[in-house]
N, CA, C and O atoms as a CHARMM CRD file, in Angstrom:
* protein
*
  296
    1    1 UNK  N     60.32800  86.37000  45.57900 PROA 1      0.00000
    2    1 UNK  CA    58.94400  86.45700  45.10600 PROA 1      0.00000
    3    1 UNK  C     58.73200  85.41700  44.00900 PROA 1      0.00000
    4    1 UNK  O     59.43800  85.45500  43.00200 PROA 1      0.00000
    5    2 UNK  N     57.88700  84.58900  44.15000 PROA 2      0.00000
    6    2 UNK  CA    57.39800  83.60000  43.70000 PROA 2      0.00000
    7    2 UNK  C     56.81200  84.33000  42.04000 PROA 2      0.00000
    8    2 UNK  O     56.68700  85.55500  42.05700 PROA 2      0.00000
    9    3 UNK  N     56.49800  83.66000  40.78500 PROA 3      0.00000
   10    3 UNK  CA    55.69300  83.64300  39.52600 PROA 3      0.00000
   11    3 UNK  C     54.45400  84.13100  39.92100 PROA 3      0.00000
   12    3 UNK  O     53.89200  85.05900  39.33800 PROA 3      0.00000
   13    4 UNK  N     53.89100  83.39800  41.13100 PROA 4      0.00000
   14    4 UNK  CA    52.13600  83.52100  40.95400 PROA 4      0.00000
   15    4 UNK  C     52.51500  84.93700  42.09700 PROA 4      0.00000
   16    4 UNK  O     51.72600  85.87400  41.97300 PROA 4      0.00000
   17    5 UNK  N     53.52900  85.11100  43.05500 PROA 5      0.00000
   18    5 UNK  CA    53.17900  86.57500  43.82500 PROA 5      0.00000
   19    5 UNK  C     53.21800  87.80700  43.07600 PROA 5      0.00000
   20    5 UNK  O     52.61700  88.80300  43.47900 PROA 5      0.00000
   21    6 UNK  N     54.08800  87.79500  41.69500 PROA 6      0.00000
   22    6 UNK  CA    54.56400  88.43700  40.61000 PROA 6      0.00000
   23    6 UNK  C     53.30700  88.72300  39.83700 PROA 6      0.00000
   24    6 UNK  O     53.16500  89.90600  39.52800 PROA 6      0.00000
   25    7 UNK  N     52.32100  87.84800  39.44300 PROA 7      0.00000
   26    7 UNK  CA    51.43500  87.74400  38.25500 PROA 7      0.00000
   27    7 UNK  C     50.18100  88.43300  39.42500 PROA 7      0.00000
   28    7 UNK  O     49.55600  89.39900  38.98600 PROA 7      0.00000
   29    8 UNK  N     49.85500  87.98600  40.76200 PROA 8      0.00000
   30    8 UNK  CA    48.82600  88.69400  41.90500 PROA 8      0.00000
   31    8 UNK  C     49.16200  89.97300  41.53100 PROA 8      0.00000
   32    8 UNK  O     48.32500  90.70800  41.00700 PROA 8      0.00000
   33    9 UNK  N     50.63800  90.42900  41.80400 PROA 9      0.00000
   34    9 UNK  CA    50.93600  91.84600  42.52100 PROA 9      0.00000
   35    9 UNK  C     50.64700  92.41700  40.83400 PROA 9      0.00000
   36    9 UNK  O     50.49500  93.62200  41.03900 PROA 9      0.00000
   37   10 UNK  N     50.51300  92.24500  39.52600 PROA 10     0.00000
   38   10 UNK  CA    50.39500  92.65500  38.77800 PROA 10     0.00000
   39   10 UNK  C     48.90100  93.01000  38.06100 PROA 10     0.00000
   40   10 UNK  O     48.42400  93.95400  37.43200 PROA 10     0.00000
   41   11 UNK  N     48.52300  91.88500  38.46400 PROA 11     0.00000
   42   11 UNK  CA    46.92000  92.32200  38.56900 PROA 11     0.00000
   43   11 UNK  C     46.08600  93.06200  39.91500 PROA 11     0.00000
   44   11 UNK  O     44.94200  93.50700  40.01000 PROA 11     0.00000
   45   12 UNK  N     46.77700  93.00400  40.50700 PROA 12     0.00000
   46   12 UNK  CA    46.41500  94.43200  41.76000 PROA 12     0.00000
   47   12 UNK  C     46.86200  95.77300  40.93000 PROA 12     0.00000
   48   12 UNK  O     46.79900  96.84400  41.53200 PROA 12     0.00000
   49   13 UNK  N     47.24700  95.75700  39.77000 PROA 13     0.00000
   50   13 UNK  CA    47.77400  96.95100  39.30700 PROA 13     0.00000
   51   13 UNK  C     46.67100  97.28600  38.39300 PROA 13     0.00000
   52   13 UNK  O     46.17800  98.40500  38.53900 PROA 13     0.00000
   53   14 UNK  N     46.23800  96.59300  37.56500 PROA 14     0.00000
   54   14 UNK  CA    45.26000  96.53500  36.47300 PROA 14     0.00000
   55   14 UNK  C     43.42500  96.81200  37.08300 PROA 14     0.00000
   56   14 UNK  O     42.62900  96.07500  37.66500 PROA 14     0.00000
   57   15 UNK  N     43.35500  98.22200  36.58800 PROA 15     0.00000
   58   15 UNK  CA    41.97700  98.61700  37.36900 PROA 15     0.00000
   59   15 UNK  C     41.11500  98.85200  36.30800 PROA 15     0.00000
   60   15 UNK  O     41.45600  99.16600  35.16800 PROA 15     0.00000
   61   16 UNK  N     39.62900  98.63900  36.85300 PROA 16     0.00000
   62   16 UNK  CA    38.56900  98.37400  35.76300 PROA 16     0.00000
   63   16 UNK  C     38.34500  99.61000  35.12000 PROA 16     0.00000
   64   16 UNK  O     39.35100 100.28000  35.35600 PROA 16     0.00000
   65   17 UNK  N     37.52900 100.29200  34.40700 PROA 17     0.00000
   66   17 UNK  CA    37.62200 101.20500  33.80000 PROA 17     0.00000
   67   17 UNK  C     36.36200 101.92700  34.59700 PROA 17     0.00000
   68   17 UNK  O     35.87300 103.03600  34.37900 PROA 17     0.00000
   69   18 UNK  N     36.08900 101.19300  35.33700 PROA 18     0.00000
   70   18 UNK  CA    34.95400 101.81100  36.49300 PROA 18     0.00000
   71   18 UNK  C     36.08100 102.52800  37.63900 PROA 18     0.00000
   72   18 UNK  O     35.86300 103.46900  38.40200 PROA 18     0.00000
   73   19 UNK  N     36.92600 101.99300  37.52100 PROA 19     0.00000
   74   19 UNK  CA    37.95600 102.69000  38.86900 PROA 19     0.00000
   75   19 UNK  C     39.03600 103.56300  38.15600 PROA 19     0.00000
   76   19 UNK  O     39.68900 104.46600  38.67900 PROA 19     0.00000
   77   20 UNK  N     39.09900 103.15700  36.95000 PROA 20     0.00000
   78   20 UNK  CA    39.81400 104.21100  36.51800 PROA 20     0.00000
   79   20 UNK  C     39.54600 105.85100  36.54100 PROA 20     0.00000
   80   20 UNK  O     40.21800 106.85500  36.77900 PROA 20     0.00000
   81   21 UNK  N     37.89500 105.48500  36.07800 PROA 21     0.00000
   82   21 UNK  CA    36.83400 106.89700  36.40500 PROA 21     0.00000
   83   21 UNK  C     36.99300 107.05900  37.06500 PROA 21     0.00000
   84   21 UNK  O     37.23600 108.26200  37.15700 PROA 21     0.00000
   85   22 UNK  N     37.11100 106.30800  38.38700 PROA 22     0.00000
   86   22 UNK  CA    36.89800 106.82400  39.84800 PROA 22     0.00000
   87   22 UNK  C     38.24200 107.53800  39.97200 PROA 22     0.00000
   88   22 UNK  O     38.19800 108.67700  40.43800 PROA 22     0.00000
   89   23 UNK  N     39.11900 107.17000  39.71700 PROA 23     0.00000
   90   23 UNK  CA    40.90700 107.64100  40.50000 PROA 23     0.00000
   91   23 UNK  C     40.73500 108.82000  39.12100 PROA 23     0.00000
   92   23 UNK  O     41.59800 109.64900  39.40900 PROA 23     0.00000
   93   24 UNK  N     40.32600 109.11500  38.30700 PROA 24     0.00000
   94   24 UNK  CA    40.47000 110.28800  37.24400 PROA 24     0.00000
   95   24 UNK  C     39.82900 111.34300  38.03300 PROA 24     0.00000
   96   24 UNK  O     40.28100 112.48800  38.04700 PROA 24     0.00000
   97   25 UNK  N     38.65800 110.94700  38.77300 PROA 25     0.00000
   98   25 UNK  CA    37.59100 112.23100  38.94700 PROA 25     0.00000
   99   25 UNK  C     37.91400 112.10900  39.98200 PROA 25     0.00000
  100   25 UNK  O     37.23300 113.07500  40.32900 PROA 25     0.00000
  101   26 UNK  N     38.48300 111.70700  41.14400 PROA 26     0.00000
  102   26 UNK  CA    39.25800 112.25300  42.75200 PROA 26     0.00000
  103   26 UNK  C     39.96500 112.93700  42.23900 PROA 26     0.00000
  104   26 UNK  O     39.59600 114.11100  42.25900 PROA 26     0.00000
  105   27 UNK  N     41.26600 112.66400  41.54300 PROA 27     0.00000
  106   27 UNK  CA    42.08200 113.15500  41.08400 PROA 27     0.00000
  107   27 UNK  C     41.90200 114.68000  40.48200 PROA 27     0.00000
  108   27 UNK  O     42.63200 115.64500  40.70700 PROA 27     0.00000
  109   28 UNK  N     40.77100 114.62800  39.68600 PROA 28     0.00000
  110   28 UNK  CA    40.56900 116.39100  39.16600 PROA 28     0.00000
  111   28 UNK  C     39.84700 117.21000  40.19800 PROA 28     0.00000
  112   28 UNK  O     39.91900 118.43800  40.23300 PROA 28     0.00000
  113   29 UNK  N     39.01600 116.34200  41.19600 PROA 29     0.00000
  114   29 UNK  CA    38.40500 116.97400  42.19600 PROA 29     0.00000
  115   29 UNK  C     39.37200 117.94100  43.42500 PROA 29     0.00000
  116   29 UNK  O     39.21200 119.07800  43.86900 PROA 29     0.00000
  117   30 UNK  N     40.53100 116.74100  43.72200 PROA 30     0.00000
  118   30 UNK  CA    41.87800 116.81200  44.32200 PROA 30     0.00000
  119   30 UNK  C     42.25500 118.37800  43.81000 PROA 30     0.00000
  120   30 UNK  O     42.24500 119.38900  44.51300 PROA 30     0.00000
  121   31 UNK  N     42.52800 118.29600  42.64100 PROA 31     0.00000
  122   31 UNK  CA    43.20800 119.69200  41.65100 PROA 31     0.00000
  123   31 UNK  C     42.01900 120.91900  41.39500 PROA 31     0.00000
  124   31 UNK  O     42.44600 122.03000  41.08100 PROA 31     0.00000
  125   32 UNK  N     40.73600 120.74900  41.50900 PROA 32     0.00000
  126   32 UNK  CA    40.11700 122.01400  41.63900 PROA 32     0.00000
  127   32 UNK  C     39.91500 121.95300  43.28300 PROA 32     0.00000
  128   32 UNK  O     39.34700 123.03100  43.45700 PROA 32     0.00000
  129   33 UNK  N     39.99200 121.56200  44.13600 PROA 33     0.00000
  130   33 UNK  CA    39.71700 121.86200  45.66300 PROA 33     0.00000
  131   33 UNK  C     41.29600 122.70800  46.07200 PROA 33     0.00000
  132   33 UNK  O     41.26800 123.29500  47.15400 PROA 33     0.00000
  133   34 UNK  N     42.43500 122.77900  45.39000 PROA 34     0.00000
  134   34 UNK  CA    43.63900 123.13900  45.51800 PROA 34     0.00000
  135   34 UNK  C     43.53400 124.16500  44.71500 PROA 34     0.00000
  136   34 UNK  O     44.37900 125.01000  45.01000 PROA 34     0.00000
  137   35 UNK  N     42.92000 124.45000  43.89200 PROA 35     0.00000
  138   35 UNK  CA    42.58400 125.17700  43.00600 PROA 35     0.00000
  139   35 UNK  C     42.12500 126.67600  43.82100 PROA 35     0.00000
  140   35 UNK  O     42.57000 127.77900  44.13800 PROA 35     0.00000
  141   36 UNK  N     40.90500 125.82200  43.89100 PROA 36     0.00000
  142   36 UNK  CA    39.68600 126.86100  44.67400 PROA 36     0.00000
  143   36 UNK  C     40.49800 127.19500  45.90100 PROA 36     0.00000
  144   36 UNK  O     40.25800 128.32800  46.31800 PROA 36     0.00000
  145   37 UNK  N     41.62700 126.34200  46.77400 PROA 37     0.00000
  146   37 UNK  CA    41.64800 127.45200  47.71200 PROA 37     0.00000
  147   37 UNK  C     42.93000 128.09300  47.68400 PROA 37     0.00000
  148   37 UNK  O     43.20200 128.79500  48.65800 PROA 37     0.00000
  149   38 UNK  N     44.01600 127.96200  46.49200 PROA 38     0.00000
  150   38 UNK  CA    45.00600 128.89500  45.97100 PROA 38     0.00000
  151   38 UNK  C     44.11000 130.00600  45.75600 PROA 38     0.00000
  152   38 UNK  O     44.69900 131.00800  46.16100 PROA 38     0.00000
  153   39 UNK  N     42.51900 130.43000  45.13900 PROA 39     0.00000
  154   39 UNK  CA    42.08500 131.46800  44.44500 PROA 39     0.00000
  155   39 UNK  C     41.39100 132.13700  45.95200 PROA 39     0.00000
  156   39 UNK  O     40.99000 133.30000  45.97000 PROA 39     0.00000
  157   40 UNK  N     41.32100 131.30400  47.08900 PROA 40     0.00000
  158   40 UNK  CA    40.66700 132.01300  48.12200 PROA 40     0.00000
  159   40 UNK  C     41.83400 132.95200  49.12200 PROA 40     0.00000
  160   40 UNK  O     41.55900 133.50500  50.18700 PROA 40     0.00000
  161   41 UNK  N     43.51900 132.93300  48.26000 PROA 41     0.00000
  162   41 UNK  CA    44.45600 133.22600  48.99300 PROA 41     0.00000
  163   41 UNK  C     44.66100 134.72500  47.88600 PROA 41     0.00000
  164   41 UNK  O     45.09800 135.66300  48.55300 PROA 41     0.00000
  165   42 UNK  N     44.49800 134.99400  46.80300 PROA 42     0.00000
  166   42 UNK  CA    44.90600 135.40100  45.97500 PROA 42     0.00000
  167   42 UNK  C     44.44900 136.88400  46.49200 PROA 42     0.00000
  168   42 UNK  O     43.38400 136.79400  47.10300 PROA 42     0.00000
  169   43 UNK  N     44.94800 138.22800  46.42200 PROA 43     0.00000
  170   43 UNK  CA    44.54400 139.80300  46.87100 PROA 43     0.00000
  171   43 UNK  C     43.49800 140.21500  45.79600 PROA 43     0.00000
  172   43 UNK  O     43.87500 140.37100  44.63400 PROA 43     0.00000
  173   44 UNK  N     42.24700 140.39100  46.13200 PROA 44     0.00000
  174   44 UNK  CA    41.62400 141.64300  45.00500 PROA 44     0.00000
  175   44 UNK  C     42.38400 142.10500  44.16300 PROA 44     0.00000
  176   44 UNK  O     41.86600 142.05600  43.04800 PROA 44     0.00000
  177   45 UNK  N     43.16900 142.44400  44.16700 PROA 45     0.00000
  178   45 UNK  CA    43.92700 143.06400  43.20500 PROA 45     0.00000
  179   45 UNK  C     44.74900 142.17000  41.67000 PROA 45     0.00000
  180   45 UNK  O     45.03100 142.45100  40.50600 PROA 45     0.00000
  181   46 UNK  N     44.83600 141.25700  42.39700 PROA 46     0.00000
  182   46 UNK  CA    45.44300 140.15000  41.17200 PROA 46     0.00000
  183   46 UNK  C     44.39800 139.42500  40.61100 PROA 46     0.00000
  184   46 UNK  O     44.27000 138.20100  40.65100 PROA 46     0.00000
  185   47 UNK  N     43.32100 140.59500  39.84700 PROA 47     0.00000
  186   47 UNK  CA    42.37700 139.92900  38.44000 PROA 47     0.00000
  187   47 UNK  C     43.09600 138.77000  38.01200 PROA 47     0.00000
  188   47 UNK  O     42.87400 137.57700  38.22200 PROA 47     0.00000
  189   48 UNK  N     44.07900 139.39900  37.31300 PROA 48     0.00000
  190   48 UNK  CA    44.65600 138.46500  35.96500 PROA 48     0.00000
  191   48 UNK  C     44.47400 137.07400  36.94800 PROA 48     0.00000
  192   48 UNK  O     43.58500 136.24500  36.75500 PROA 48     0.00000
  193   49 UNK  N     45.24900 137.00500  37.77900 PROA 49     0.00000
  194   49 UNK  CA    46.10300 135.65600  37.99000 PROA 49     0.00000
  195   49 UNK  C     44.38100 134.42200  38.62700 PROA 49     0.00000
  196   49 UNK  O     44.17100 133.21200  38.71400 PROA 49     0.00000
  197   50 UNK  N     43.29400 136.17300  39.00800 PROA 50     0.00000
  198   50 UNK  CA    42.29500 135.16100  39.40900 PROA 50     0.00000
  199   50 UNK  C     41.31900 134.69700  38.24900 PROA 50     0.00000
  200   50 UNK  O     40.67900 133.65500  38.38600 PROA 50     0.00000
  201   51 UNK  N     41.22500 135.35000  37.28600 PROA 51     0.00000
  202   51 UNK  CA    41.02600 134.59900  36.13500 PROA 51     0.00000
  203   51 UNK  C     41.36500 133.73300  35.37400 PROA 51     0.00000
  204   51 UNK  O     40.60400 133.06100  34.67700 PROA 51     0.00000
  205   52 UNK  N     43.08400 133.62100  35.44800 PROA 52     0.00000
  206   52 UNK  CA    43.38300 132.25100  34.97200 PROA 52     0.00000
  207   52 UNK  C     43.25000 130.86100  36.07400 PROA 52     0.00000
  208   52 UNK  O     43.33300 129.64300  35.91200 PROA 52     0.00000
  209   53 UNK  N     43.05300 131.56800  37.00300 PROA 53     0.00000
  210   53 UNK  CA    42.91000 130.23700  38.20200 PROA 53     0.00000
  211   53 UNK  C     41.36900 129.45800  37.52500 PROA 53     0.00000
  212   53 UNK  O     41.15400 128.30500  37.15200 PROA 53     0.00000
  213   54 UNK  N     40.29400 130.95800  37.60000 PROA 54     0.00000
  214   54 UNK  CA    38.89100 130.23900  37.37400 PROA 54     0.00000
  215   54 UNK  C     38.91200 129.71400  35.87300 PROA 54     0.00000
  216   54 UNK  O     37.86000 129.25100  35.43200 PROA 54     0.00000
  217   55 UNK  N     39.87900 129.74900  35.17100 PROA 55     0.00000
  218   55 UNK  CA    39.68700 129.31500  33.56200 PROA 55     0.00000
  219   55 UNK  C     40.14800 127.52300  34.04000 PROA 55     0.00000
  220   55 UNK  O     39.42000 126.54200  33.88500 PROA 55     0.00000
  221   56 UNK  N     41.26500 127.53500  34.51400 PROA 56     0.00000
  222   56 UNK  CA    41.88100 126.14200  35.46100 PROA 56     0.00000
  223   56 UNK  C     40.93100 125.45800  35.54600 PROA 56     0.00000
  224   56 UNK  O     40.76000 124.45500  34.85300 PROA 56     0.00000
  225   57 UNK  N     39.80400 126.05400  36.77800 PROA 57     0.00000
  226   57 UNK  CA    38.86900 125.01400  37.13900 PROA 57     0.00000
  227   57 UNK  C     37.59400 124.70100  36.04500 PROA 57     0.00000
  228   57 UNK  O     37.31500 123.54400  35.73300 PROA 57     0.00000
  229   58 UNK  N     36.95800 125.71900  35.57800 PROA 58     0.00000
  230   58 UNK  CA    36.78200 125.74600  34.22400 PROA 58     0.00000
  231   58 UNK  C     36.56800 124.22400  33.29500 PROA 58     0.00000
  232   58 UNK  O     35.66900 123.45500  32.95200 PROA 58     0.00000
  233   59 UNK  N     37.84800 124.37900  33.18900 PROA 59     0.00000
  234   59 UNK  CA    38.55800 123.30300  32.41400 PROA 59     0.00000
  235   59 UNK  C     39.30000 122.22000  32.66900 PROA 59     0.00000
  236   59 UNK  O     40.06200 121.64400  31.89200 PROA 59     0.00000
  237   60 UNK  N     39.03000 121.93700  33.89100 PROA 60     0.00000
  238   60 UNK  CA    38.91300 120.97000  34.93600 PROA 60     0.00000
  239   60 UNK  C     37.70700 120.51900  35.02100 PROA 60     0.00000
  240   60 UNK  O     37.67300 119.32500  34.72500 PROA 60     0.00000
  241   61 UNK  N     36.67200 120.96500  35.30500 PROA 61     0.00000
  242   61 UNK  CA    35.04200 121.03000  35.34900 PROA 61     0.00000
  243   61 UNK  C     34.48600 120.14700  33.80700 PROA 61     0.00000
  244   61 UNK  O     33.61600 119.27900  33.72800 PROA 61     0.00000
  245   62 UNK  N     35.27600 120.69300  32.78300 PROA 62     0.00000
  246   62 UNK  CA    34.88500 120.21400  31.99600 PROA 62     0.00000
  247   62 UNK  C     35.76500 119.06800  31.18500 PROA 62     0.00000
  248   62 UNK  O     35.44700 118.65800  30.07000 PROA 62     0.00000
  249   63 UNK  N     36.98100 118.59600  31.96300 PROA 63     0.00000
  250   63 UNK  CA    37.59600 117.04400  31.73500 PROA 63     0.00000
  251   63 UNK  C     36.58600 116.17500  32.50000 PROA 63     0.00000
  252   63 UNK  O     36.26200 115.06400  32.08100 PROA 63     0.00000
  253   64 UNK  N     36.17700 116.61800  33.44500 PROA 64     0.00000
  254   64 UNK  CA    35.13200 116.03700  34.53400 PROA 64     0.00000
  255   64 UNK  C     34.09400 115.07900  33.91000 PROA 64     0.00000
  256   64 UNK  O     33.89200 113.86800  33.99800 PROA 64     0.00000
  257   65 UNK  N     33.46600 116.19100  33.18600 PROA 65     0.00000
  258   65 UNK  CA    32.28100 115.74500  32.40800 PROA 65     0.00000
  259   65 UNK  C     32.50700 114.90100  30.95100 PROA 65     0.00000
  260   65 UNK  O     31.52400 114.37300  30.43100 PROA 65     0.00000
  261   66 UNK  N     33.48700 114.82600  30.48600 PROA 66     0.00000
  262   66 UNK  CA    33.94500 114.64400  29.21600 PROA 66     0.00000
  263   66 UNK  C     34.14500 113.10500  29.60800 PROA 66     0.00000
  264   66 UNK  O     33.58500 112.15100  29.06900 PROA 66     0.00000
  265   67 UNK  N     35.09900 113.06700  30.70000 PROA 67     0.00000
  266   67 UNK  CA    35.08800 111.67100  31.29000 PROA 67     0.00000
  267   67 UNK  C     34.40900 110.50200  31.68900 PROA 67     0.00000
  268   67 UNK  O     34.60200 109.28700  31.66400 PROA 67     0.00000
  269   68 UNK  N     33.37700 111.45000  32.13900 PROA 68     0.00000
  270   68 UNK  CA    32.18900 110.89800  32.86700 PROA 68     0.00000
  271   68 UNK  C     30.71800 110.44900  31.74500 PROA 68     0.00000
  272   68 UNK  O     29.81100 109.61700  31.72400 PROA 68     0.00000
  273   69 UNK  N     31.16100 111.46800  31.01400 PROA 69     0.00000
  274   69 UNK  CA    29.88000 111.59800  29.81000 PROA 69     0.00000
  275   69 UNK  C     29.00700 112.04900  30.43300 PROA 69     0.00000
  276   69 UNK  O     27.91900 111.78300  29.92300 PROA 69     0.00000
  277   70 UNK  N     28.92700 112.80200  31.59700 PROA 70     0.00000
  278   70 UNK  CA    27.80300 113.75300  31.91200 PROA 70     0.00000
  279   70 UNK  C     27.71000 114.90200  32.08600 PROA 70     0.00000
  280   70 UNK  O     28.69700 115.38300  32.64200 PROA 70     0.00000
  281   71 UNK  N     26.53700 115.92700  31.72600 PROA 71     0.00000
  282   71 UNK  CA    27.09800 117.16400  31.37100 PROA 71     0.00000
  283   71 UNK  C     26.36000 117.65500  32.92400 PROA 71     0.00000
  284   71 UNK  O     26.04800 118.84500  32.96700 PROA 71     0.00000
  285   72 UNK  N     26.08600 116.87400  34.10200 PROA 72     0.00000
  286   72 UNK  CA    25.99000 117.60100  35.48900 PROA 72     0.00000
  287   72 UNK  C     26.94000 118.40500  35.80800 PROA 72     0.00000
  288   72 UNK  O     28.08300 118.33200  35.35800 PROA 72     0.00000
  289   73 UNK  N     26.48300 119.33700  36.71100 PROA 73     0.00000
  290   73 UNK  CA    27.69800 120.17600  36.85200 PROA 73     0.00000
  291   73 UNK  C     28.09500 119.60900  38.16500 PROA 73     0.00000
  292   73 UNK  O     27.26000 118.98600  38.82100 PROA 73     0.00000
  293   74 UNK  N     29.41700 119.79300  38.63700 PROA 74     0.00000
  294   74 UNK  CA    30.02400 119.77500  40.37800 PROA 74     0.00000
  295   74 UNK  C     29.36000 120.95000  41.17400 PROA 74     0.00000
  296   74 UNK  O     29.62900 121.12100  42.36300 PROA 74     0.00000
């Protein structure tokens, strides 16, 4: 590998802060859609564990917005 294939393949690494948003908020979207359907597996009976799931997304929901600087909801 050549200097200049080295210095390409390194700036293919370096993403704008417009795509950074973007790969942050797939990424948390990714983790409440896994979220939401761990909590669609969970028995009536396991409150607890389904309340800390919905606190999860929660607070997921709201890295979302913090990121984004908008207070829309998903």
């Amino acid at each position: 590998m050549t200097d200049d294939d080295q210095k390409r393949k390194t700036q293919e690494l370096v993403l704008t802060p417009s795509q950074q948003r973007a790969v942050l908020l797939q990424s948390l979207r990714d983790q409440m859609q896994q979220l939401t359907a761990r909590l669609q597996t969970v028995p009536k009976e396991r409150v607890d564990e389904i309340r800390a799931i919905e606190a999860q997304l929660e607070k997921l929901r709201k890295d979302v917005h913090a990121s984004l600087g908008d207070t829309q909801r998903l």
